[in-house]
Amino acid sequence: MKPRHKRIALIVGGLAILGIAAMLVLNAFQSNLVFFFSPTQVAAGEAPTGKSFRIGGMVKEGSLERQPDGITLRFVVTDTDKEMTVAYQGILPDLFREGKGVVAQGKLGDGGLFTASEVLAKHDENYMPPEAAKAVGDAHERAAANKAAVEAASQTTIKQ
């Protein structure tokens, strides 16, 4: 084999190995990619079905229900606009509380029940995950806009 053919074979072999390595890295990245959704987005059908994703917001006051086995529980996550029931089996983080921020990772099941495989709680008094804070802020803005529209419509009706 001529030196020129050897060089071409090495270049082609190197490119093939590099291509396979890139494909494996991208495949691993894609399979570990987890998206975040608010309860409003899940209710609108934006969340994937059959795939793992994260849901975040505030734990609704009075919604925490512990089952008799002590490790299974249900709670409601809300972004103040929509609510989603979450089922979780395991030990909750020490900072998990009603009325506080939470992010749960899992899958959406039948009947709209979100089955969590992991629950993350906020880590100090002022922290809320950025995605959850944005979702709650957006929900507050929508609620304020709806309230203003209802008040404007009622004022128009009263004047007539």
Tab-separated table of C-alpha atoms in Angstrom:
chain	number	residue	atom	x	y	z
A	1	MET	CA	0.000	0.000	0.000
A	2	LYS	CA	1.332	3.398	-0.962
A	3	PRO	CA	1.926	6.019	1.752
A	4	ARG	CA	-0.746	8.191	0.175
A	5	HIS	CA	-3.382	5.412	0.512
A	6	LYS	CA	-2.329	4.781	4.135
A	7	ARG	CA	-2.793	8.463	4.947
A	8	ILE	CA	-6.252	8.536	3.333
A	9	ALA	CA	-7.255	5.357	5.207
A	10	LEU	CA	-6.130	6.900	8.531
A	11	ILE	CA	-8.068	10.097	7.839
A	12	VAL	CA	-11.244	8.184	6.880
A	13	GLY	CA	-10.875	5.903	9.933
A	14	GLY	CA	-10.352	8.896	12.240
A	15	LEU	CA	-13.407	10.679	10.832
A	16	ALA	CA	-15.505	7.523	11.254
A	17	ILE	CA	-14.429	7.176	14.915
A	18	LEU	CA	-15.093	10.871	15.534
A	19	GLY	CA	-18.556	10.576	13.953
A	20	ILE	CA	-19.462	7.539	16.063
A	21	ALA	CA	-18.261	9.270	19.238
A	22	ALA	CA	-20.320	12.388	18.427
A	23	MET	CA	-23.386	10.244	17.749
A	24	LEU	CA	-23.026	8.457	21.106
A	25	VAL	CA	-22.613	11.741	23.006
A	26	LEU	CA	-25.672	13.298	21.342
A	27	ASN	CA	-27.728	10.160	21.988
A	28	ALA	CA	-26.786	10.191	25.695
A	29	PHE	CA	-27.572	13.915	25.907
A	30	GLN	CA	-30.978	13.447	24.259
A	31	SER	CA	-31.970	10.571	26.545
A	32	ASN	CA	-31.034	12.565	29.692
A	33	LEU	CA	-32.685	15.813	28.617
A	34	VAL	CA	-35.565	16.739	30.955
A	35	PHE	CA	-37.852	19.690	30.239
A	36	PHE	CA	-39.649	21.899	32.785
A	37	PHE	CA	-43.366	22.699	32.583
A	38	SER	CA	-45.773	24.637	34.772
A	39	PRO	CA	-49.207	23.202	35.695
A	40	THR	CA	-50.768	25.628	33.193
A	41	GLN	CA	-48.573	24.282	30.386
A	42	VAL	CA	-49.386	20.686	31.343
A	43	ALA	CA	-53.125	21.483	31.361
A	44	ALA	CA	-52.726	23.058	27.901
A	45	GLY	CA	-51.237	19.793	26.597
A	46	GLU	CA	-47.699	21.114	26.046
A	47	ALA	CA	-46.070	18.420	28.203
A	48	PRO	CA	-44.850	15.191	26.571
A	49	THR	CA	-46.810	11.999	27.154
A	50	GLY	CA	-44.883	8.920	28.183
A	51	LYS	CA	-41.659	10.872	28.733
A	52	SER	CA	-40.123	12.175	31.929
A	53	PHE	CA	-40.336	15.920	32.585
A	54	ARG	CA	-40.306	18.340	35.509
A	55	ILE	CA	-43.248	20.238	36.918
A	56	GLY	CA	-42.801	23.139	39.289
A	57	GLY	CA	-44.675	25.689	41.304
A	58	MET	CA	-45.947	26.070	44.853
A	59	VAL	CA	-47.288	23.277	47.060
A	60	LYS	CA	-50.937	24.168	47.695
A	61	GLU	CA	-51.795	24.749	51.354
A	62	GLY	CA	-53.729	21.845	52.882
A	63	SER	CA	-53.132	19.518	49.925
A	64	LEU	CA	-50.546	17.167	51.460
A	65	GLU	CA	-52.056	13.699	52.057
A	66	ARG	CA	-49.925	10.947	53.605
A	67	GLN	CA	-50.919	7.330	53.033
A	68	PRO	CA	-50.936	4.790	55.915
A	69	ASP	CA	-47.634	3.221	54.772
A	70	GLY	CA	-45.852	6.470	55.695
A	71	ILE	CA	-43.840	6.896	52.489
A	72	THR	CA	-46.555	7.341	49.863
A	73	LEU	CA	-48.140	10.758	49.575
A	74	ARG	CA	-50.030	13.109	47.305
A	75	PHE	CA	-49.924	16.869	47.071
A	76	VAL	CA	-51.037	19.573	44.680
A	77	VAL	CA	-48.601	21.816	42.779
A	78	THR	CA	-50.024	25.124	41.605
A	79	ASP	CA	-48.807	28.129	39.643
A	80	THR	CA	-51.828	30.082	41.013
A	81	ASP	CA	-53.614	29.593	37.691
A	82	LYS	CA	-53.853	25.801	37.311
A	83	GLU	CA	-53.233	22.904	39.675
A	84	MET	CA	-51.721	19.439	39.228
A	85	THR	CA	-51.925	16.498	41.641
A	86	VAL	CA	-48.581	14.803	42.266
A	87	ALA	CA	-48.111	11.295	43.695
A	88	TYR	CA	-44.740	10.454	45.227
A	89	GLN	CA	-43.374	7.426	47.016
A	90	GLY	CA	-40.265	8.062	49.050
A	91	ILE	CA	-38.800	10.371	51.624
A	92	LEU	CA	-39.365	14.065	51.027
A	93	PRO	CA	-36.590	16.650	51.397
A	94	ASP	CA	-36.426	18.285	54.842
A	95	LEU	CA	-37.315	21.680	53.359
A	96	PHE	CA	-40.508	20.431	51.678
A	97	ARG	CA	-43.478	22.439	53.045
A	98	GLU	CA	-46.959	23.457	51.973
A	99	GLY	CA	-46.968	26.950	50.488
A	100	LYS	CA	-43.329	26.681	49.380
A	101	GLY	CA	-41.681	26.162	46.000
A	102	VAL	CA	-41.140	22.656	44.662
A	103	VAL	CA	-39.964	20.921	41.491
A	104	ALA	CA	-40.987	17.296	40.855
A	105	GLN	CA	-39.598	15.053	38.126
A	106	GLY	CA	-41.650	12.186	36.762
A	107	LYS	CA	-44.283	11.204	34.215
A	108	LEU	CA	-47.877	12.184	33.570
A	109	GLY	CA	-50.208	9.242	34.114
A	110	ASP	CA	-53.810	8.447	33.376
A	111	GLY	CA	-56.377	10.929	34.638
A	112	GLY	CA	-53.859	13.771	34.855
A	113	LEU	CA	-51.998	12.336	37.869
A	114	PHE	CA	-48.292	13.209	37.827
A	115	THR	CA	-46.228	10.358	39.295
A	116	ALA	CA	-42.982	11.788	40.619
A	117	SER	CA	-39.742	9.858	40.853
A	118	GLU	CA	-37.906	12.773	42.481
A	119	VAL	CA	-38.997	15.816	44.490
A	120	LEU	CA	-36.774	18.868	44.968
A	121	ALA	CA	-37.563	21.584	47.517
A	122	LYS	CA	-36.277	25.118	47.715
A	123	HIS	CA	-33.056	25.543	49.659
A	124	ASP	CA	-33.572	28.826	51.534
A	125	GLU	CA	-36.142	31.498	52.314
A	126	ASN	CA	-35.783	33.465	49.074
A	127	TYR	CA	-35.138	30.741	46.529
A	128	MET	CA	-37.517	29.390	43.943
A	129	PRO	CA	-36.315	27.636	40.794
A	130	PRO	CA	-36.147	30.228	37.986
A	131	GLU	CA	-38.577	28.292	35.807
A	132	ALA	CA	-41.084	28.002	38.667
A	133	ALA	CA	-40.730	31.691	39.522
A	134	LYS	CA	-41.380	32.613	35.889
A	135	ALA	CA	-44.416	30.311	35.707
A	136	VAL	CA	-45.897	31.798	38.900
A	137	GLY	CA	-45.173	35.340	37.653
A	138	ASP	CA	-46.839	34.617	34.299
A	139	ALA	CA	-49.884	33.170	36.070
A	140	HIS	CA	-50.152	36.289	38.267
A	141	GLU	CA	-49.976	38.513	35.174
A	142	ARG	CA	-52.734	36.507	33.432
A	143	ALA	CA	-54.906	36.663	36.563
A	144	ALA	CA	-54.420	40.441	36.816
A	145	ALA	CA	-55.260	40.916	33.131
A	146	ASN	CA	-58.403	38.763	33.479
A	147	LYS	CA	-59.464	40.692	36.592
A	148	ALA	CA	-58.972	44.028	34.805
A	149	ALA	CA	-61.014	42.797	31.822
A	150	VAL	CA	-63.854	41.634	34.084
A	151	GLU	CA	-63.865	44.962	35.965
A	152	ALA	CA	-63.893	46.914	32.702
A	153	ALA	CA	-66.778	44.828	31.392
A	154	SER	CA	-68.758	45.286	34.630
A	155	GLN	CA	-68.179	49.072	34.531
A	156	THR	CA	-69.455	49.175	30.940
A	157	THR	CA	-72.556	47.186	31.943
A	158	ILE	CA	-73.251	49.469	34.941
A	159	LYS	CA	-73.013	52.663	32.836
A	160	GLN	CA	-75.507	51.371	30.305
